[in-house]
Tab-separated table of C-alpha atoms and ligand atoms in Angstrom:
chain	number	residue	atom	x	y	z
A	1	UNK	CA	9.827	-18.629	13.145
A	2	UNK	CA	11.557	-18.748	9.792
A	3	UNK	CA	10.482	-15.929	7.503
A	4	UNK	CA	9.642	-17.327	4.081
A	5	UNK	CA	8.310	-15.697	0.928
A	6	UNK	CA	6.468	-17.507	-1.820
A	7	UNK	CA	4.949	-15.804	-4.805
A	8	UNK	CA	4.755	-16.203	-8.548
A	9	UNK	CA	3.177	-15.505	-11.892
A	10	UNK	CA	1.463	-17.421	-14.640
A	11	UNK	CA	3.649	-17.590	-17.726
A	12	UNK	CA	1.100	-16.439	-20.279
A	13	UNK	CA	2.977	-13.391	-21.538
A	14	UNK	CA	5.841	-11.032	-20.921
A	15	UNK	CA	5.481	-8.991	-17.745
A	16	UNK	CA	4.518	-5.324	-17.885
A	17	UNK	CA	4.954	-2.273	-15.694
A	18	UNK	CA	1.688	-3.093	-13.904
A	19	UNK	CA	3.345	-6.293	-12.676
A	20	UNK	CA	6.436	-4.287	-11.857
A	21	UNK	CA	4.888	-1.682	-9.564
A	22	UNK	CA	2.219	-4.079	-8.268
A	23	UNK	CA	4.563	-6.846	-7.249
A	24	UNK	CA	8.000	-7.263	-8.834
A	25	UNK	CA	9.605	-4.116	-7.414
A	26	UNK	CA	8.367	-5.066	-3.955
A	27	UNK	CA	9.797	-8.567	-4.245
A	28	UNK	CA	13.198	-7.206	-5.097
A	29	UNK	CA	12.984	-4.828	-2.136
A	30	UNK	CA	11.983	-7.657	0.185
A	31	UNK	CA	14.728	-9.858	-1.250
A	32	UNK	CA	17.321	-7.207	-0.533
A	33	UNK	CA	15.932	-6.296	2.900
A	34	UNK	CA	17.707	-9.283	4.422
A	35	UNK	CA	14.608	-9.986	6.545
A	36	UNK	CA	13.744	-13.277	4.903
A	37	UNK	CA	15.357	-16.640	5.432
A	38	UNK	CA	14.050	-18.154	2.208
A	39	UNK	CA	12.452	-16.701	-0.910
A	40	UNK	CA	10.678	-18.787	-3.542
A	41	UNK	CA	9.535	-17.265	-6.817
A	42	UNK	CA	7.417	-19.619	-8.870
A	43	UNK	CA	6.623	-19.629	-12.555
A	44	UNK	CA	3.109	-21.078	-12.349
A	45	UNK	CA	3.001	-23.092	-15.576
A	46	UNK	CA	0.582	-25.720	-14.215
A	47	UNK	CA	-1.808	-22.962	-13.196
A	48	UNK	CA	-1.437	-21.331	-16.624
A	49	UNK	CA	-2.381	-24.658	-18.212
A	50	UNK	CA	-5.705	-24.696	-16.354
A	51	UNK	CA	-7.094	-22.316	-18.956
A	52	UNK	CA	-4.599	-22.962	-21.750
A	53	UNK	CA	-4.806	-26.724	-22.034
A	54	UNK	CA	-4.875	-26.496	-25.808
A	55	UNK	CA	-1.931	-24.109	-25.997
A	56	UNK	CA	0.890	-25.656	-23.998
A	57	UNK	CA	3.405	-24.074	-26.380
A	58	UNK	CA	2.244	-20.608	-25.319
A	59	UNK	CA	2.939	-21.517	-21.698
A	60	UNK	CA	6.259	-23.158	-22.530
A	61	UNK	CA	7.539	-20.171	-24.511
A	62	UNK	CA	6.597	-17.714	-21.822
A	63	UNK	CA	8.487	-19.540	-19.079
A	64	UNK	CA	11.718	-18.092	-20.454
A	65	UNK	CA	10.135	-14.652	-20.942
A	66	UNK	CA	8.954	-14.482	-17.339
A	67	UNK	CA	12.297	-15.755	-16.048
A	68	UNK	CA	14.034	-13.019	-18.068
A	69	UNK	CA	11.687	-10.409	-16.624
A	70	UNK	CA	12.455	-11.648	-13.101
A	71	UNK	CA	16.197	-11.500	-13.565
A	72	UNK	CA	15.889	-8.139	-15.319
A	73	UNK	CA	14.082	-6.625	-12.335
A	74	UNK	CA	16.824	-7.679	-9.977
A	75	UNK	CA	15.652	-10.968	-8.555
A	76	UNK	CA	18.928	-12.619	-7.713
A	77	UNK	CA	19.203	-16.414	-7.952
A	78	UNK	CA	21.756	-16.300	-5.121
A	79	UNK	CA	19.076	-14.947	-2.802
A	80	UNK	CA	15.804	-16.110	-4.356
A	81	UNK	CA	14.919	-19.590	-5.558
A	82	UNK	CA	13.266	-19.230	-8.945
A	83	UNK	CA	11.484	-22.398	-10.064
A	84	UNK	CA	8.892	-23.933	-12.361
A	85	UNK	CA	5.676	-25.114	-10.688
A	86	UNK	CA	5.176	-28.355	-12.642
A	87	UNK	CA	8.748	-29.436	-11.868
A	88	UNK	CA	7.594	-29.825	-8.246
A	89	UNK	CA	4.987	-32.621	-8.512
A	90	UNK	CA	4.565	-32.662	-4.708
A	91	UNK	CA	2.376	-29.591	-5.223
A	92	UNK	CA	-0.138	-31.656	-7.160
A	93	UNK	CA	-0.382	-34.257	-4.433
A	94	UNK	CA	-0.953	-31.607	-1.773
A	95	UNK	CA	-3.655	-30.088	-3.960
A	96	UNK	CA	-5.417	-33.424	-4.128
A	97	UNK	CA	-5.630	-33.722	-0.341
A	98	UNK	CA	-6.678	-30.086	0.119
A	99	UNK	CA	-9.513	-30.528	-2.397
A	100	UNK	CA	-11.337	-32.570	0.227
A	101	UNK	CA	-11.306	-29.634	2.623
A	102	UNK	CA	-13.061	-27.167	0.314
A	103	UNK	CA	-16.631	-27.157	-0.951
A	104	UNK	CA	-17.667	-26.442	-4.526
A	105	UNK	CA	-19.850	-23.565	-3.358
A	106	UNK	CA	-16.917	-22.004	-1.504
A	107	UNK	CA	-14.828	-21.910	-4.679
A	108	UNK	CA	-17.834	-20.574	-6.602
A	109	UNK	CA	-17.970	-17.672	-4.168
A	110	UNK	CA	-14.313	-16.755	-4.718
A	111	UNK	CA	-14.582	-13.311	-6.389
A	112	UNK	CA	-11.431	-13.741	-8.476
A	113	UNK	CA	-12.610	-17.096	-9.815
A	114	UNK	CA	-16.045	-15.602	-10.486
A	115	UNK	CA	-14.710	-12.750	-12.574
A	116	UNK	CA	-12.198	-14.948	-14.389
A	117	UNK	CA	-14.928	-17.426	-15.333
A	118	UNK	CA	-16.880	-14.514	-16.774
A	119	UNK	CA	-13.906	-13.033	-18.606
A	120	UNK	CA	-13.177	-16.345	-20.286
A	121	UNK	CA	-16.796	-17.122	-21.115
A	122	UNK	CA	-16.496	-20.336	-19.078
A	123	UNK	CA	-19.953	-19.998	-17.410
A	124	UNK	CA	-21.338	-23.176	-18.916
A	125	UNK	CA	-18.114	-25.153	-19.345
A	126	UNK	CA	-15.612	-24.557	-16.575
A	127	UNK	CA	-12.625	-26.905	-16.786
A	128	UNK	CA	-12.396	-28.739	-13.450
A	129	UNK	CA	-8.692	-27.955	-13.217
A	130	UNK	CA	-9.336	-24.264	-13.650
A	131	UNK	CA	-12.025	-24.368	-10.997
A	132	UNK	CA	-9.575	-25.934	-8.565
A	133	UNK	CA	-6.710	-23.534	-9.088
A	134	UNK	CA	-7.351	-21.602	-5.851
A	135	UNK	CA	-6.800	-24.895	-4.048
A	136	UNK	CA	-3.618	-25.571	-5.970
A	137	UNK	CA	-2.474	-22.085	-5.054
A	138	UNK	CA	-2.955	-22.966	-1.379
A	139	UNK	CA	-0.696	-25.953	-2.012
A	140	UNK	CA	1.941	-23.664	-3.567
A	141	UNK	CA	1.920	-21.374	-0.567
A	142	UNK	CA	1.827	-23.982	2.176
A	143	UNK	CA	4.344	-26.351	0.568
A	144	UNK	CA	7.046	-23.781	1.261
A	145	UNK	CA	5.648	-22.800	4.660
A	146	UNK	CA	5.393	-19.263	3.355
A	147	UNK	CA	4.839	-16.645	6.019
A	148	UNK	CA	4.590	-13.806	3.495
A	149	UNK	CA	3.003	-13.720	0.060
A	150	UNK	CA	3.662	-10.478	-1.826
A	151	UNK	CA	1.058	-10.218	-4.593
A	152	UNK	CA	-1.277	-7.772	-6.284
A	153	UNK	CA	-4.643	-6.902	-4.819
A	154	UNK	CA	-6.469	-9.271	-7.196
A	155	UNK	CA	-4.910	-12.200	-5.294
A	156	UNK	CA	-6.511	-11.297	-1.957
A	157	UNK	CA	-9.387	-13.817	-2.330
A	158	UNK	CA	-6.806	-16.549	-3.077
A	159	UNK	CA	-4.983	-15.808	0.132
A	160	UNK	CA	-8.225	-15.845	2.109
A	161	UNK	CA	-9.086	-19.211	0.649
A	162	UNK	CA	-5.595	-20.476	1.435
A	163	UNK	CA	-5.872	-19.376	5.069
A	164	UNK	CA	-9.181	-21.227	5.373
A	165	UNK	CA	-7.567	-24.384	4.060
A	166	UNK	CA	-4.692	-24.011	6.530
A	167	UNK	CA	-7.104	-23.603	9.444
A	168	UNK	CA	-9.272	-26.472	8.318
A	169	UNK	CA	-6.290	-28.780	7.831
A	170	UNK	CA	-4.807	-27.873	11.201
A	171	UNK	CA	-8.174	-28.362	12.914
A	172	UNK	CA	-8.830	-31.753	11.349
A	173	UNK	CA	-5.326	-33.259	11.355
A	174	UNK	CA	-3.492	-31.247	14.013
A	175	UNK	CA	-1.224	-28.185	13.788
A	176	UNK	CA	0.818	-28.797	10.632
A	177	UNK	CA	0.596	-25.988	8.109
A	178	UNK	CA	1.876	-22.421	8.351
A	179	UNK	CA	-0.562	-19.521	8.149
A	180	UNK	CA	0.555	-17.030	5.461
A	181	UNK	CA	0.177	-13.249	5.409
A	182	UNK	CA	-0.486	-11.308	2.245
A	183	UNK	CA	1.795	-8.354	1.494
A	184	UNK	CA	0.087	-5.750	-0.704
A	185	UNK	CA	1.853	-2.801	-2.322
A	186	UNK	CA	1.918	0.124	0.133
A	187	UNK	CA	1.488	2.765	-2.571
A	188	UNK	CA	-2.212	3.059	-3.567
A	189	UNK	CA	-1.335	3.826	-7.189
A	190	UNK	CA	0.488	0.505	-7.374
A	191	UNK	CA	-2.517	-1.592	-6.374
A	192	UNK	CA	-3.807	-1.558	-9.906
A	193	UNK	CA	-2.060	0.420	-12.583
A	194	UNK	CA	-4.496	1.391	-15.382
A	195	UNK	CA	-3.657	0.789	-19.036
A	196	UNK	CA	-2.241	3.598	-21.172
A	197	UNK	CA	-5.793	3.960	-22.567
A	198	UNK	CA	-7.119	4.692	-19.083
A	199	UNK	CA	-8.941	1.342	-18.844
A	200	UNK	CA	-9.008	-0.022	-15.314
A	201	UNK	CA	-6.444	-2.724	-15.934
A	202	UNK	CA	-3.274	-3.093	-17.918
A	203	UNK	CA	-3.788	-6.271	-19.873
A	204	UNK	CA	-2.236	-7.982	-22.833
A	205	UNK	CA	-5.601	-8.681	-24.464
A	206	UNK	CA	-6.535	-4.986	-24.281
A	207	UNK	CA	-3.232	-3.998	-25.924
A	208	UNK	CA	-2.692	-1.195	-23.416
A	209	UNK	CA	0.513	-2.325	-21.711
A	210	UNK	CA	4.019	-1.000	-21.350
A	211	UNK	CA	6.226	-4.086	-21.172
A	212	UNK	CA	9.461	-4.377	-19.240
A	213	UNK	CA	11.025	-5.569	-22.488
A	214	UNK	CA	9.773	-2.567	-24.547
A	215	UNK	CA	12.436	-0.524	-26.315
A	216	UNK	CA	12.919	3.018	-25.094
A	217	UNK	CA	11.340	4.528	-28.222
A	218	UNK	CA	8.215	2.337	-27.814
A	219	UNK	CA	7.874	3.465	-24.232
A	220	UNK	CA	8.128	7.105	-25.300
A	221	UNK	CA	5.462	6.658	-27.984
A	222	UNK	CA	3.138	4.881	-25.575
A	223	UNK	CA	3.514	7.563	-22.936
A	224	UNK	CA	2.993	10.411	-25.404
A	225	UNK	CA	-0.219	8.700	-26.598
A	226	UNK	CA	-1.589	8.177	-23.094
A	227	UNK	CA	-5.063	9.233	-22.072
A	228	UNK	CA	-5.313	12.170	-19.694
A	229	UNK	CA	-8.221	14.310	-18.529
A	230	UNK	CA	-10.536	14.502	-21.581
A	231	UNK	CA	-11.777	17.940	-20.467
A	232	UNK	CA	-8.289	19.412	-20.292
A	233	UNK	CA	-8.327	20.733	-23.837
A	234	UNK	CA	-6.189	23.867	-23.659
A	235	UNK	CA	-3.118	24.441	-21.545
A	236	UNK	CA	-4.853	27.149	-19.532
A	237	UNK	CA	-7.841	24.919	-18.644
A	238	UNK	CA	-7.966	23.484	-15.135
A	239	UNK	CA	-7.294	19.715	-15.228
A	240	UNK	CA	-8.157	16.706	-13.128
A	241	UNK	CA	-5.318	14.647	-11.684
A	242	UNK	CA	-7.537	12.106	-9.969
A	243	UNK	CA	-8.219	9.131	-12.238
A	244	UNK	CA	-5.856	10.669	-14.809
A	245	UNK	CA	-3.559	7.845	-15.966
A	246	UNK	CA	-0.535	10.109	-16.412
A	247	UNK	CA	-0.744	11.202	-12.793
A	248	UNK	CA	-1.483	7.699	-11.542
A	249	UNK	CA	1.722	6.552	-13.263
A	250	UNK	CA	3.590	9.446	-11.664
A	251	UNK	CA	2.166	8.405	-8.277
A	252	UNK	CA	3.522	4.928	-8.927
A	253	UNK	CA	6.937	5.755	-10.380
A	254	UNK	CA	8.045	9.240	-9.448
A	255	UNK	CA	10.307	10.086	-6.519
A	256	UNK	CA	11.307	13.560	-5.267
A	257	UNK	CA	14.798	13.194	-6.769
A	258	UNK	CA	13.232	12.894	-10.227
A	259	UNK	CA	12.122	16.527	-9.899
A	260	UNK	CA	15.618	17.725	-9.150
A	261	UNK	CA	16.855	15.813	-12.172
A	262	UNK	CA	14.141	16.373	-14.780
A	263	UNK	CA	11.773	19.150	-13.667
A	264	UNK	CA	13.490	21.421	-11.153
A	265	UNK	CA	10.753	24.123	-11.363
A	266	UNK	CA	8.728	21.905	-9.041
A	267	UNK	CA	9.710	20.483	-5.665
A	268	UNK	CA	7.437	17.485	-5.745
A	269	UNK	CA	4.383	15.805	-7.215
A	270	UNK	CA	1.942	17.760	-5.058
A	271	UNK	CA	3.148	21.036	-6.575
A	272	UNK	CA	2.899	19.628	-10.086
A	273	UNK	CA	-0.620	18.362	-9.435
A	274	UNK	CA	-1.705	21.696	-7.939
A	275	UNK	CA	-0.504	23.517	-11.060
A	276	UNK	CA	-2.356	21.086	-13.349
A	277	UNK	CA	-5.537	21.521	-11.321
A	278	UNK	CA	-5.280	25.340	-11.420
A	279	UNK	CA	-4.701	25.364	-15.159
A	280	UNK	CA	-1.685	26.505	-17.106
A	281	UNK	CA	0.166	23.198	-17.276
A	282	UNK	CA	0.005	21.268	-20.528
A	283	UNK	CA	-0.293	17.501	-20.918
A	284	UNK	CA	2.782	17.302	-23.128
A	285	UNK	CA	5.009	18.732	-20.436
A	286	UNK	CA	3.694	16.281	-17.849
A	287	UNK	CA	4.053	13.373	-20.264
A	288	UNK	CA	7.632	14.338	-21.096
A	289	UNK	CA	8.408	14.320	-17.402
A	290	UNK	CA	6.713	10.942	-16.959
A	291	UNK	CA	8.718	9.646	-19.910
A	292	UNK	CA	11.988	10.755	-18.277
A	293	UNK	CA	10.990	9.161	-14.981
A	294	UNK	CA	9.991	5.858	-16.566
A	295	UNK	CA	12.994	5.728	-18.871
A	296	UNK	CA	15.302	6.134	-15.898
A	297	UNK	CA	13.533	3.350	-14.027
A	298	UNK	CA	13.116	0.942	-16.943
A	299	UNK	CA	16.437	1.528	-18.740
A	300	UNK	CA	18.579	-0.541	-16.361
A	301	UNK	CA	15.919	-3.274	-16.323
A	302	UNK	CA	15.951	-3.503	-20.121
A	303	UNK	CA	19.761	-3.629	-20.187
A	304	UNK	CA	19.860	-6.463	-17.661
A	305	UNK	CA	17.169	-8.289	-19.613
A	306	UNK	CA	19.236	-8.057	-22.796
A	307	UNK	CA	22.258	-9.448	-20.984
A	308	UNK	CA	20.275	-12.498	-19.823
A	309	UNK	CA	18.561	-12.876	-23.222
A	310	UNK	CA	21.947	-13.640	-24.678
A	311	UNK	CA	22.435	-16.476	-22.137
A	312	UNK	CA	19.243	-18.596	-22.305
A	313	UNK	CA	21.081	-21.781	-21.286
A	314	UNK	CA	22.250	-20.084	-18.088
A	315	UNK	CA	18.692	-19.003	-17.375
A	316	UNK	CA	17.532	-22.605	-17.698
A	317	UNK	CA	20.334	-23.745	-15.390
A	318	UNK	CA	19.004	-21.294	-12.802
A	319	UNK	CA	15.470	-22.644	-13.228
A	320	UNK	CA	16.642	-26.234	-12.984
A	321	UNK	CA	18.671	-25.702	-9.831
A	322	UNK	CA	15.813	-23.651	-8.360
A	323	UNK	CA	13.273	-26.362	-9.153
A	324	UNK	CA	15.428	-29.026	-7.481
A	325	UNK	CA	15.777	-26.953	-4.338
A	326	UNK	CA	12.053	-26.119	-4.317
A	327	UNK	CA	11.209	-29.767	-4.761
A	328	UNK	CA	13.226	-30.769	-1.702
A	329	UNK	CA	11.395	-28.214	0.442
A	330	UNK	CA	7.957	-29.218	-0.835
A	331	UNK	CA	8.746	-32.914	-0.316
A	332	UNK	CA	9.493	-32.232	3.334
A	333	UNK	CA	6.133	-30.502	3.826
A	334	UNK	CA	4.357	-33.292	1.987
A	335	UNK	CA	5.934	-35.770	4.426
A	336	UNK	CA	4.601	-33.701	7.323
A	337	UNK	CA	1.155	-33.592	5.713
A	338	UNK	CA	1.027	-37.341	5.115
A	339	UNK	CA	2.199	-37.900	8.659
A	340	UNK	CA	-0.479	-35.598	10.094
A	341	UNK	CA	-3.127	-37.410	8.036
A	342	UNK	CA	-1.661	-40.729	9.123
A	343	UNK	CA	-1.356	-41.896	5.540
A	344	UNK	CA	2.416	-42.336	5.852
A	345	UNK	CA	1.866	-46.098	5.811
A	346	UNK	CA	5.450	-47.157	5.288
A	347	UNK	CA	7.051	-44.813	7.804
A	348	UNK	CA	9.240	-46.437	10.429
A	349	UNK	CA	6.822	-45.377	13.125
A	350	UNK	CA	3.928	-47.120	11.400
A	351	UNK	CA	5.882	-50.281	10.671
A	352	UNK	CA	7.049	-50.451	14.284
A	353	UNK	CA	3.481	-50.260	15.492
A	354	UNK	CA	2.617	-53.177	13.216
A	355	UNK	CA	5.280	-55.380	14.800
A	356	UNK	CA	4.229	-54.274	18.276
A	357	UNK	CA	0.711	-55.535	17.491
A	358	UNK	CA	1.869	-58.977	16.430
B	1	LIG	N1	-2.252	-16.655	-9.415
B	1	LIG	C1	-0.994	-16.029	-9.641
B	1	LIG	C2	-1.108	-15.201	-10.932
B	1	LIG	O1	-2.162	-15.114	-11.494
B	1	LIG	C3	0.144	-17.008	-9.773
B	1	LIG	C4	0.300	-17.900	-8.568
B	1	LIG	C5	0.136	-19.243	-8.534
B	1	LIG	C6	0.629	-17.502	-7.252
B	1	LIG	N2	0.359	-19.735	-7.292
B	1	LIG	C7	0.661	-18.697	-6.479
B	1	LIG	C8	0.898	-16.281	-6.631
B	1	LIG	C9	0.929	-18.666	-5.115
B	1	LIG	C10	1.167	-16.259	-5.273
B	1	LIG	C11	1.181	-17.463	-4.507
B	1	LIG	O2	-0.152	-14.653	-11.404
């Protein structure tokens, strides 16, 4: 079977290092592994509009920002098809057919939808489009016959819902759709990177993000201001590494070679953690190390982003070509779906049957 990746992001803001370790870095790895026949990376503008109907300009402006972040991280348009969701209208038609295979109560039970409804204060006035976005996401995934969907942990309920739709469709209309597998980050620290304030999630609205587009000095300031163990007051005090954002970031970003380069007194992260736990290791020293590690990782990304920022027309050419290619693939799946449902009224096969009946 063809190995196909589909994944994407809502264009509601620039991407941050939480996106990077949770998903972007993995995509680039998978892209370069050579194990996949096709890779589709979608900028989910239609999904972003489901809770931004009154702010289409916010979505429009962030399409370029997200595309820049993608290219900056090393997604390569030669290997990965980067496209804009709403430029593939076949996805909307698929969504409409899938809606009939899902109950309202099933969507209401989707934990991600539940918490997002709460976060947005939508309890009494959920836009219907927003409510249906898990179904539209199933259309995104199945339209490309994705076998692998690399996403953050928060997307797990979406994938479960998608698999249910695939099974239901295949049961009702015959084997048609491809069953996708989720690919989660393999490093625990990458599942959900906390904000620099130690809050559970890095989020634009909380103002606790380090963005891929941040200048090096901003990154340094943010890291030096990070929360650590509140009980680690003096250098000699024993400190906690568990739940300590600085160490979670090190878990996510640091590799053994970073020690050789920036902190040769230690062999690896375990030794550094042990020293912190014993006492005698100050926060500033650990933060300076984290700063070096993150600067070395994010520097090349920022440089590549700047290069693409100076060529916005080329970025849009990439998106346009990607959207055309994506559209052709989705159209093929939509044909298969209409055929399976026997609503392909004007197909040759159908017309032939009509004449045979005469
Ligand atoms: N829901 C994803 C996000 O919040 C974006 C998305 C839309 C997506 N359709 C998808 C991700 C399909 C993976 C597969 O960023």
